[in-house]
Amino acid sequence: MRMEGGSIKAIMENTAKKLYDSINSIQDLERLIAEGETETQYLECKSPQAPILNKDLKQQFAKAISAFSNTGGGVILWGISTTRHDIHKRDVLTQIEEIGAVKAFKRQLDLASLTSIEPQKLDCQSKVISRNQTDTKGIVATFVPPTDGDPIRTNTEDREFYIRVGGESSKM
């Protein structure tokens, strides 16, 4: 399906990339929280308890990469907690929970973005966002581009294909 100015997938990628490019400071994240931003078709948040990409988080990451790549791209914010809103049933961004040893955590994400999906041809980008350059804690923002070929599936326990539907990742 083509729309004036490009495909739906290209428009979604552009939305996700613009969001990723707009997040460069803690103040940018605080603004998203203040504006009541929710998890959406192109945004997901994770709040790990420790700066370790354990088996469960790696599975969640693989699922998000598969879903976003198969649906037009997206952004994962690591270190932002959400709360489920009772009325509209969406997860609202609520709090910054900075991750310790954030640069080491980013390296774990970079490696997992290559090994937890197949085919391994996506070029995910991650960046650390901290209050000061010398801080050892902060947030990681990951941009997942859309696939331009075969669909992407997880290379973890379930080995499934996912798509993004609203604020949720669902099996294809």
Short mmCIF file of N, CA and C in Angstrom, two decimals:
data_model
loop_
_atom_site.label_atom_id
_atom_site.label_comp_id
_atom_site.label_asym_id
_atom_site.label_seq_id
_atom_site.Cartn_x
_atom_site.Cartn_y
_atom_site.Cartn_z
N MET A 1 0.85 -1.19 0.00
CA MET A 1 0.00 0.00 0.00
C MET A 1 0.88 1.24 0.00
N ARG A 2 0.64 2.15 -0.90
CA ARG A 2 1.42 3.39 -0.99
C ARG A 2 0.54 4.56 -0.58
N MET A 3 1.17 5.50 0.10
CA MET A 3 0.48 6.72 0.48
C MET A 3 1.24 7.88 -0.13
N GLU A 4 0.60 9.01 -0.24
CA GLU A 4 1.28 10.19 -0.74
C GLU A 4 2.48 10.46 0.17
N GLY A 5 3.66 10.59 -0.42
CA GLY A 5 4.85 10.87 0.36
C GLY A 5 5.57 9.62 0.85
N GLY A 6 5.08 8.42 0.58
CA GLY A 6 5.79 7.22 0.97
C GLY A 6 4.87 6.15 1.54
N SER A 7 5.46 5.02 1.84
CA SER A 7 4.69 3.91 2.36
C SER A 7 4.41 4.10 3.84
N ILE A 8 3.45 3.34 4.34
CA ILE A 8 3.14 3.37 5.77
C ILE A 8 4.38 2.98 6.56
N LYS A 9 5.10 1.95 6.11
CA LYS A 9 6.30 1.48 6.80
C LYS A 9 7.35 2.60 6.87
N ALA A 10 7.53 3.34 5.79
CA ALA A 10 8.51 4.43 5.77
C ALA A 10 8.09 5.55 6.72
N ILE A 11 6.81 5.82 6.78
CA ILE A 11 6.32 6.86 7.69
C ILE A 11 6.56 6.44 9.13
N MET A 12 6.30 5.16 9.45
CA MET A 12 6.53 4.68 10.81
C MET A 12 8.01 4.71 11.16
N GLU A 13 8.86 4.30 10.21
CA GLU A 13 10.31 4.35 10.46
C GLU A 13 10.72 5.79 10.74
N ASN A 14 10.21 6.71 9.95
CA ASN A 14 10.55 8.11 10.12
C ASN A 14 10.10 8.59 11.51
N THR A 15 8.93 8.17 11.97
CA THR A 15 8.44 8.54 13.29
C THR A 15 9.36 8.00 14.37
N ALA A 16 9.75 6.74 14.26
CA ALA A 16 10.63 6.12 15.25
C ALA A 16 12.01 6.78 15.23
N LYS A 17 12.54 7.02 14.05
CA LYS A 17 13.88 7.64 13.94
C LYS A 17 13.86 9.06 14.48
N LYS A 18 12.80 9.81 14.20
CA LYS A 18 12.68 11.17 14.74
C LYS A 18 12.63 11.14 16.26
N LEU A 19 11.89 10.18 16.83
CA LEU A 19 11.83 10.06 18.28
C LEU A 19 13.22 9.77 18.83
N TYR A 20 13.90 8.79 18.25
CA TYR A 20 15.25 8.42 18.69
C TYR A 20 16.19 9.62 18.62
N ASP A 21 16.15 10.33 17.52
CA ASP A 21 17.04 11.49 17.34
C ASP A 21 16.69 12.64 18.30
N SER A 22 15.46 12.68 18.78
CA SER A 22 15.03 13.77 19.67
C SER A 22 15.41 13.53 21.13
N ILE A 23 15.85 12.33 21.45
CA ILE A 23 16.20 12.00 22.83
C ILE A 23 17.71 12.03 22.99
N ASN A 24 18.19 13.12 23.59
CA ASN A 24 19.63 13.29 23.75
C ASN A 24 20.03 13.70 25.16
N SER A 25 19.06 13.86 26.05
CA SER A 25 19.38 14.30 27.41
C SER A 25 18.33 13.77 28.39
N ILE A 26 18.66 13.82 29.65
CA ILE A 26 17.71 13.44 30.69
C ILE A 26 16.50 14.37 30.62
N GLN A 27 16.72 15.63 30.28
CA GLN A 27 15.61 16.58 30.17
C GLN A 27 14.63 16.17 29.08
N ASP A 28 15.13 15.60 27.98
CA ASP A 28 14.25 15.11 26.92
C ASP A 28 13.36 13.98 27.44
N LEU A 29 13.95 13.10 28.26
CA LEU A 29 13.18 12.00 28.85
C LEU A 29 12.17 12.52 29.87
N GLU A 30 12.59 13.50 30.67
CA GLU A 30 11.67 14.10 31.64
C GLU A 30 10.49 14.76 30.93
N ARG A 31 10.74 15.35 29.76
CA ARG A 31 9.67 15.96 28.98
C ARG A 31 8.67 14.91 28.50
N LEU A 32 9.16 13.77 28.03
CA LEU A 32 8.25 12.69 27.60
C LEU A 32 7.36 12.23 28.76
N ILE A 33 7.96 12.11 29.95
CA ILE A 33 7.20 11.70 31.12
C ILE A 33 6.16 12.76 31.48
N ALA A 34 6.59 14.03 31.48
CA ALA A 34 5.68 15.13 31.83
C ALA A 34 4.51 15.24 30.85
N GLU A 35 4.76 14.91 29.58
CA GLU A 35 3.72 14.98 28.55
C GLU A 35 2.80 13.76 28.57
N GLY A 36 3.08 12.79 29.44
CA GLY A 36 2.23 11.61 29.54
C GLY A 36 2.40 10.64 28.38
N GLU A 37 3.61 10.59 27.81
CA GLU A 37 3.87 9.67 26.69
C GLU A 37 3.57 8.23 27.11
N THR A 38 3.07 7.44 26.17
CA THR A 38 2.76 6.04 26.43
C THR A 38 3.58 5.15 25.51
N GLU A 39 3.66 3.86 25.88
CA GLU A 39 4.24 2.90 24.95
C GLU A 39 3.30 2.83 23.76
N THR A 40 3.88 2.81 22.56
CA THR A 40 3.10 2.91 21.35
C THR A 40 3.60 1.93 20.30
N GLN A 41 3.11 2.12 19.11
CA GLN A 41 3.53 1.34 17.95
C GLN A 41 5.04 1.41 17.74
N TYR A 42 5.66 2.50 18.18
CA TYR A 42 7.08 2.71 17.92
C TYR A 42 7.89 3.01 19.18
N LEU A 43 7.33 2.78 20.38
CA LEU A 43 8.07 3.05 21.61
C LEU A 43 7.79 1.98 22.66
N GLU A 44 8.85 1.47 23.27
CA GLU A 44 8.75 0.51 24.38
C GLU A 44 9.78 0.89 25.43
N CYS A 45 9.44 0.65 26.70
CA CYS A 45 10.35 0.95 27.80
C CYS A 45 10.64 -0.31 28.60
N LYS A 46 11.86 -0.37 29.09
CA LYS A 46 12.29 -1.48 29.95
C LYS A 46 13.00 -0.87 31.15
N SER A 47 12.81 -1.46 32.30
CA SER A 47 13.43 -0.97 33.52
C SER A 47 14.12 -2.12 34.24
N PRO A 48 15.33 -2.47 33.80
CA PRO A 48 16.02 -3.61 34.41
C PRO A 48 16.39 -3.33 35.86
N GLN A 49 16.33 -4.36 36.69
CA GLN A 49 16.66 -4.22 38.10
C GLN A 49 18.17 -4.11 38.32
N ALA A 50 18.94 -4.67 37.41
CA ALA A 50 20.41 -4.64 37.50
C ALA A 50 20.96 -4.39 36.10
N PRO A 51 22.19 -3.90 36.01
CA PRO A 51 22.77 -3.62 34.69
C PRO A 51 23.29 -4.88 33.99
N ILE A 52 22.45 -5.89 33.97
CA ILE A 52 22.82 -7.17 33.36
C ILE A 52 21.70 -7.59 32.42
N LEU A 53 22.06 -7.94 31.22
CA LEU A 53 21.08 -8.42 30.26
C LEU A 53 20.91 -9.92 30.49
N ASN A 54 20.08 -10.28 31.48
CA ASN A 54 19.87 -11.68 31.82
C ASN A 54 19.03 -12.37 30.75
N LYS A 55 18.78 -13.64 30.94
CA LYS A 55 18.06 -14.45 29.95
C LYS A 55 16.68 -13.88 29.63
N ASP A 56 15.95 -13.47 30.67
CA ASP A 56 14.61 -12.92 30.48
C ASP A 56 14.64 -11.61 29.70
N LEU A 57 15.54 -10.70 30.08
CA LEU A 57 15.66 -9.42 29.37
C LEU A 57 16.13 -9.62 27.94
N LYS A 58 17.02 -10.57 27.73
CA LYS A 58 17.49 -10.85 26.36
C LYS A 58 16.34 -11.34 25.50
N GLN A 59 15.45 -12.18 26.07
CA GLN A 59 14.27 -12.65 25.34
C GLN A 59 13.34 -11.48 25.03
N GLN A 60 13.11 -10.60 26.01
CA GLN A 60 12.26 -9.42 25.80
C GLN A 60 12.85 -8.51 24.72
N PHE A 61 14.16 -8.35 24.73
CA PHE A 61 14.86 -7.52 23.75
C PHE A 61 14.70 -8.12 22.35
N ALA A 62 14.92 -9.42 22.24
CA ALA A 62 14.78 -10.10 20.94
C ALA A 62 13.36 -9.96 20.40
N LYS A 63 12.38 -10.12 21.28
CA LYS A 63 10.98 -9.98 20.89
C LYS A 63 10.69 -8.56 20.40
N ALA A 64 11.21 -7.55 21.10
CA ALA A 64 11.00 -6.16 20.70
C ALA A 64 11.69 -5.87 19.37
N ILE A 65 12.91 -6.36 19.19
CA ILE A 65 13.62 -6.14 17.92
C ILE A 65 12.83 -6.77 16.77
N SER A 66 12.39 -8.01 16.96
CA SER A 66 11.61 -8.68 15.92
C SER A 66 10.36 -7.89 15.59
N ALA A 67 9.61 -7.50 16.63
CA ALA A 67 8.34 -6.78 16.42
C ALA A 67 8.56 -5.44 15.73
N PHE A 68 9.49 -4.65 16.22
CA PHE A 68 9.73 -3.34 15.62
C PHE A 68 10.26 -3.47 14.19
N SER A 69 11.21 -4.37 13.98
CA SER A 69 11.80 -4.49 12.64
C SER A 69 10.79 -4.97 11.62
N ASN A 70 9.83 -5.80 12.05
CA ASN A 70 8.82 -6.32 11.12
C ASN A 70 7.63 -5.37 10.94
N THR A 71 7.63 -4.24 11.65
CA THR A 71 6.48 -3.35 11.62
C THR A 71 6.83 -1.91 11.29
N GLY A 72 8.05 -1.60 10.99
CA GLY A 72 8.38 -0.23 10.60
C GLY A 72 9.38 0.49 11.48
N GLY A 73 9.96 -0.20 12.46
CA GLY A 73 10.96 0.41 13.31
C GLY A 73 10.42 0.86 14.65
N GLY A 74 11.32 1.10 15.59
CA GLY A 74 10.90 1.54 16.91
C GLY A 74 12.06 1.91 17.80
N VAL A 75 11.72 2.37 19.01
CA VAL A 75 12.70 2.80 20.00
C VAL A 75 12.42 2.07 21.30
N ILE A 76 13.49 1.57 21.92
CA ILE A 76 13.41 0.97 23.24
C ILE A 76 14.19 1.87 24.19
N LEU A 77 13.54 2.30 25.27
CA LEU A 77 14.20 3.10 26.30
C LEU A 77 14.47 2.20 27.50
N TRP A 78 15.73 2.00 27.81
CA TRP A 78 16.16 1.17 28.93
C TRP A 78 16.42 2.08 30.13
N GLY A 79 15.65 1.88 31.20
CA GLY A 79 15.81 2.69 32.40
C GLY A 79 14.65 3.65 32.60
N ILE A 80 13.54 3.38 31.94
CA ILE A 80 12.31 4.15 32.11
C ILE A 80 11.22 3.18 32.53
N SER A 81 10.59 3.46 33.67
CA SER A 81 9.50 2.58 34.13
C SER A 81 8.17 3.12 33.61
N THR A 82 7.20 2.22 33.55
CA THR A 82 5.86 2.57 33.09
C THR A 82 4.84 2.08 34.10
N THR A 83 3.66 2.66 34.02
CA THR A 83 2.53 2.22 34.82
C THR A 83 1.33 2.06 33.90
N ARG A 84 0.61 0.95 34.06
CA ARG A 84 -0.57 0.68 33.23
C ARG A 84 -1.70 1.63 33.65
N HIS A 85 -2.21 2.37 32.68
CA HIS A 85 -3.31 3.30 32.92
C HIS A 85 -4.63 2.52 32.91
N ASP A 86 -5.41 2.66 33.95
CA ASP A 86 -6.64 1.88 34.10
C ASP A 86 -7.68 2.15 33.03
N ILE A 87 -7.81 3.39 32.62
CA ILE A 87 -8.88 3.75 31.69
C ILE A 87 -8.56 3.33 30.26
N HIS A 88 -7.42 3.78 29.73
CA HIS A 88 -7.12 3.47 28.32
C HIS A 88 -6.21 2.26 28.14
N LYS A 89 -5.85 1.59 29.23
CA LYS A 89 -5.09 0.33 29.18
C LYS A 89 -3.76 0.44 28.45
N ARG A 90 -3.12 1.60 28.55
CA ARG A 90 -1.80 1.79 27.96
C ARG A 90 -0.77 1.97 29.07
N ASP A 91 0.48 1.61 28.76
CA ASP A 91 1.56 1.81 29.71
C ASP A 91 2.10 3.23 29.53
N VAL A 92 1.98 4.02 30.60
CA VAL A 92 2.40 5.42 30.60
C VAL A 92 3.81 5.51 31.19
N LEU A 93 4.69 6.26 30.54
CA LEU A 93 6.03 6.48 31.07
C LEU A 93 5.90 7.26 32.38
N THR A 94 6.53 6.74 33.45
CA THR A 94 6.32 7.36 34.75
C THR A 94 7.59 7.81 35.47
N GLN A 95 8.71 7.12 35.26
CA GLN A 95 9.88 7.45 36.07
C GLN A 95 11.17 7.04 35.38
N ILE A 96 12.19 7.86 35.59
CA ILE A 96 13.54 7.53 35.14
C ILE A 96 14.19 6.69 36.23
N GLU A 97 14.69 5.53 35.86
CA GLU A 97 15.40 4.64 36.78
C GLU A 97 16.75 4.33 36.17
N GLU A 98 17.69 5.23 36.40
CA GLU A 98 19.00 5.13 35.76
C GLU A 98 19.66 3.79 36.05
N ILE A 99 20.34 3.27 35.03
CA ILE A 99 21.02 1.99 35.10
C ILE A 99 22.48 2.24 35.47
N GLY A 100 22.98 1.52 36.48
CA GLY A 100 24.39 1.61 36.84
C GLY A 100 25.24 0.91 35.79
N ALA A 101 26.51 1.26 35.73
CA ALA A 101 27.42 0.67 34.74
C ALA A 101 26.77 0.69 33.35
N VAL A 102 26.20 1.84 33.01
CA VAL A 102 25.38 1.96 31.81
C VAL A 102 26.15 1.70 30.52
N LYS A 103 27.42 2.06 30.47
CA LYS A 103 28.19 1.81 29.24
C LYS A 103 28.41 0.32 29.01
N ALA A 104 28.64 -0.42 30.10
CA ALA A 104 28.78 -1.88 29.99
C ALA A 104 27.44 -2.50 29.58
N PHE A 105 26.34 -1.96 30.12
CA PHE A 105 25.01 -2.46 29.75
C PHE A 105 24.75 -2.21 28.27
N LYS A 106 25.13 -1.04 27.77
CA LYS A 106 24.97 -0.73 26.34
C LYS A 106 25.74 -1.74 25.49
N ARG A 107 26.96 -2.09 25.91
CA ARG A 107 27.74 -3.07 25.15
C ARG A 107 27.03 -4.43 25.11
N GLN A 108 26.38 -4.81 26.21
CA GLN A 108 25.61 -6.05 26.23
C GLN A 108 24.46 -5.98 25.22
N LEU A 109 23.80 -4.83 25.17
CA LEU A 109 22.70 -4.64 24.22
C LEU A 109 23.21 -4.71 22.79
N ASP A 110 24.34 -4.07 22.53
CA ASP A 110 24.91 -4.08 21.17
C ASP A 110 25.19 -5.51 20.72
N LEU A 111 25.75 -6.32 21.59
CA LEU A 111 26.04 -7.71 21.25
C LEU A 111 24.74 -8.50 21.06
N ALA A 112 23.80 -8.32 21.99
CA ALA A 112 22.54 -9.05 21.91
C ALA A 112 21.74 -8.68 20.66
N SER A 113 21.86 -7.43 20.20
CA SER A 113 21.11 -7.03 19.01
C SER A 113 21.60 -7.78 17.77
N LEU A 114 22.82 -8.31 17.84
CA LEU A 114 23.35 -9.10 16.72
C LEU A 114 23.07 -10.59 16.87
N THR A 115 23.07 -11.08 18.10
CA THR A 115 22.99 -12.53 18.32
C THR A 115 21.60 -13.05 18.67
N SER A 116 20.67 -12.18 19.02
CA SER A 116 19.37 -12.66 19.50
C SER A 116 18.28 -12.67 18.44
N ILE A 117 18.63 -12.34 17.21
CA ILE A 117 17.66 -12.36 16.11
C ILE A 117 18.27 -13.05 14.89
N GLU A 118 17.40 -13.46 13.99
CA GLU A 118 17.87 -13.96 12.70
C GLU A 118 16.86 -13.64 11.63
N PRO A 119 17.29 -13.36 10.42
CA PRO A 119 18.69 -13.21 10.05
C PRO A 119 19.34 -12.02 10.75
N GLN A 120 20.63 -12.10 10.93
CA GLN A 120 21.38 -11.09 11.66
C GLN A 120 21.84 -9.98 10.72
N LYS A 121 20.88 -9.20 10.24
CA LYS A 121 21.25 -8.17 9.28
C LYS A 121 20.73 -6.78 9.64
N LEU A 122 20.21 -6.63 10.83
CA LEU A 122 19.74 -5.31 11.25
C LEU A 122 20.89 -4.50 11.81
N ASP A 123 20.77 -3.19 11.69
CA ASP A 123 21.77 -2.29 12.23
C ASP A 123 21.13 -1.44 13.32
N CYS A 124 20.88 -2.06 14.48
CA CYS A 124 20.31 -1.32 15.60
C CYS A 124 21.35 -0.32 16.09
N GLN A 125 20.88 0.82 16.59
CA GLN A 125 21.76 1.84 17.14
C GLN A 125 21.37 2.07 18.59
N SER A 126 22.35 2.17 19.47
CA SER A 126 22.08 2.48 20.87
C SER A 126 22.96 3.63 21.31
N LYS A 127 22.43 4.45 22.21
CA LYS A 127 23.21 5.54 22.78
C LYS A 127 22.90 5.67 24.26
N VAL A 128 23.93 6.10 25.00
CA VAL A 128 23.80 6.32 26.44
C VAL A 128 23.39 7.76 26.66
N ILE A 129 22.43 7.93 27.56
CA ILE A 129 21.98 9.27 27.94
C ILE A 129 22.19 9.38 29.45
N SER A 130 23.02 10.33 29.86
CA SER A 130 23.29 10.51 31.27
C SER A 130 23.27 11.99 31.61
N ARG A 131 23.23 12.27 32.90
CA ARG A 131 23.18 13.66 33.36
C ARG A 131 24.48 14.40 33.04
N ASN A 132 25.61 13.72 33.21
CA ASN A 132 26.93 14.29 32.91
C ASN A 132 27.75 13.24 32.18
N GLN A 133 28.70 13.67 31.38
CA GLN A 133 29.52 12.73 30.62
C GLN A 133 30.30 11.78 31.51
N THR A 134 30.61 12.20 32.74
CA THR A 134 31.41 11.37 33.63
C THR A 134 30.57 10.40 34.46
N ASP A 135 29.24 10.50 34.38
CA ASP A 135 28.37 9.61 35.14
C ASP A 135 28.54 8.16 34.69
N THR A 136 28.45 7.24 35.62
CA THR A 136 28.50 5.82 35.29
C THR A 136 27.11 5.21 35.20
N LYS A 137 26.09 6.01 35.50
CA LYS A 137 24.72 5.53 35.38
C LYS A 137 23.96 6.41 34.40
N GLY A 138 22.91 5.84 33.83
CA GLY A 138 22.12 6.59 32.86
C GLY A 138 21.07 5.71 32.22
N ILE A 139 20.61 6.14 31.08
CA ILE A 139 19.57 5.47 30.29
C ILE A 139 20.20 5.06 28.96
N VAL A 140 19.68 4.00 28.36
CA VAL A 140 20.10 3.62 27.01
C VAL A 140 18.88 3.71 26.10
N ALA A 141 19.03 4.38 24.98
CA ALA A 141 18.00 4.43 23.95
C ALA A 141 18.49 3.58 22.78
N THR A 142 17.64 2.66 22.32
CA THR A 142 17.98 1.79 21.19
C THR A 142 17.00 2.03 20.06
N PHE A 143 17.53 2.31 18.87
CA PHE A 143 16.70 2.44 17.67
C PHE A 143 16.76 1.14 16.89
N VAL A 144 15.59 0.60 16.57
CA VAL A 144 15.48 -0.62 15.78
C VAL A 144 14.92 -0.23 14.41
N PRO A 145 15.72 -0.37 13.36
CA PRO A 145 15.21 -0.02 12.02
C PRO A 145 14.30 -1.12 11.48
N PRO A 146 13.48 -0.80 10.51
CA PRO A 146 12.66 -1.85 9.90
C PRO A 146 13.52 -2.75 9.03
N THR A 147 13.09 -3.98 8.87
CA THR A 147 13.78 -4.88 7.96
C THR A 147 13.45 -4.47 6.53
N ASP A 148 14.41 -4.63 5.65
CA ASP A 148 14.16 -4.32 4.25
C ASP A 148 14.12 -5.60 3.41
N GLY A 149 13.98 -6.71 4.10
CA GLY A 149 13.93 -7.99 3.39
C GLY A 149 13.09 -8.98 4.17
N ASP A 150 13.68 -10.15 4.41
CA ASP A 150 12.97 -11.20 5.13
C ASP A 150 12.57 -10.73 6.52
N PRO A 151 11.47 -11.25 7.03
CA PRO A 151 11.07 -10.91 8.40
C PRO A 151 12.13 -11.39 9.40
N ILE A 152 12.18 -10.72 10.53
CA ILE A 152 13.14 -11.03 11.58
C ILE A 152 12.45 -11.84 12.66
N ARG A 153 13.11 -12.89 13.14
CA ARG A 153 12.57 -13.66 14.25
C ARG A 153 13.58 -13.71 15.38
N THR A 154 13.09 -14.10 16.54
CA THR A 154 13.98 -14.21 17.69
C THR A 154 14.88 -15.42 17.51
N ASN A 155 16.07 -15.33 18.05
CA ASN A 155 17.01 -16.44 18.02
C ASN A 155 17.25 -16.90 19.46
N THR A 156 16.21 -16.77 20.26
CA THR A 156 16.26 -17.19 21.66
C THR A 156 15.34 -18.40 21.79
N GLU A 157 14.87 -18.68 22.98
CA GLU A 157 14.10 -19.91 23.22
C GLU A 157 12.91 -20.11 22.28
N ASP A 158 12.11 -19.08 22.06
CA ASP A 158 10.86 -19.30 21.31
C ASP A 158 11.02 -19.30 19.79
N ARG A 159 12.06 -18.63 19.27
CA ARG A 159 12.33 -18.59 17.82
C ARG A 159 11.07 -18.23 17.02
N GLU A 160 10.40 -17.16 17.44
CA GLU A 160 9.15 -16.72 16.82
C GLU A 160 9.34 -15.41 16.07
N PHE A 161 8.40 -15.14 15.18
CA PHE A 161 8.31 -13.86 14.48
C PHE A 161 7.28 -13.00 15.21
N TYR A 162 7.58 -11.71 15.39
CA TYR A 162 6.67 -10.80 16.07
C TYR A 162 6.38 -9.58 15.22
N ILE A 163 5.25 -8.95 15.49
CA ILE A 163 4.92 -7.65 14.91
C ILE A 163 4.47 -6.75 16.06
N ARG A 164 4.48 -5.46 15.81
CA ARG A 164 4.05 -4.49 16.82
C ARG A 164 2.61 -4.09 16.52
N VAL A 165 1.74 -4.23 17.50
CA VAL A 165 0.34 -3.84 17.38
C VAL A 165 0.06 -2.89 18.54
N GLY A 166 -0.06 -1.61 18.22
CA GLY A 166 -0.23 -0.61 19.27
C GLY A 166 0.99 -0.61 20.16
N GLY A 167 0.80 -0.77 21.46
CA GLY A 167 1.90 -0.79 22.41
C GLY A 167 2.34 -2.18 22.79
N GLU A 168 1.99 -3.19 22.01
CA GLU A 168 2.30 -4.57 22.35
C GLU A 168 3.02 -5.27 21.19
N SER A 169 3.87 -6.24 21.54
CA SER A 169 4.50 -7.10 20.56
C SER A 169 3.72 -8.41 20.52
N SER A 170 3.25 -8.80 19.34
CA SER A 170 2.41 -9.98 19.19
C SER A 170 3.03 -10.94 18.19
N LYS A 171 2.82 -12.24 18.40
CA LYS A 171 3.31 -13.23 17.45
C LYS A 171 2.63 -13.04 16.11
N MET A 172 3.41 -13.24 15.05
CA MET A 172 2.85 -13.15 13.70
C MET A 172 1.92 -14.32 13.47
#
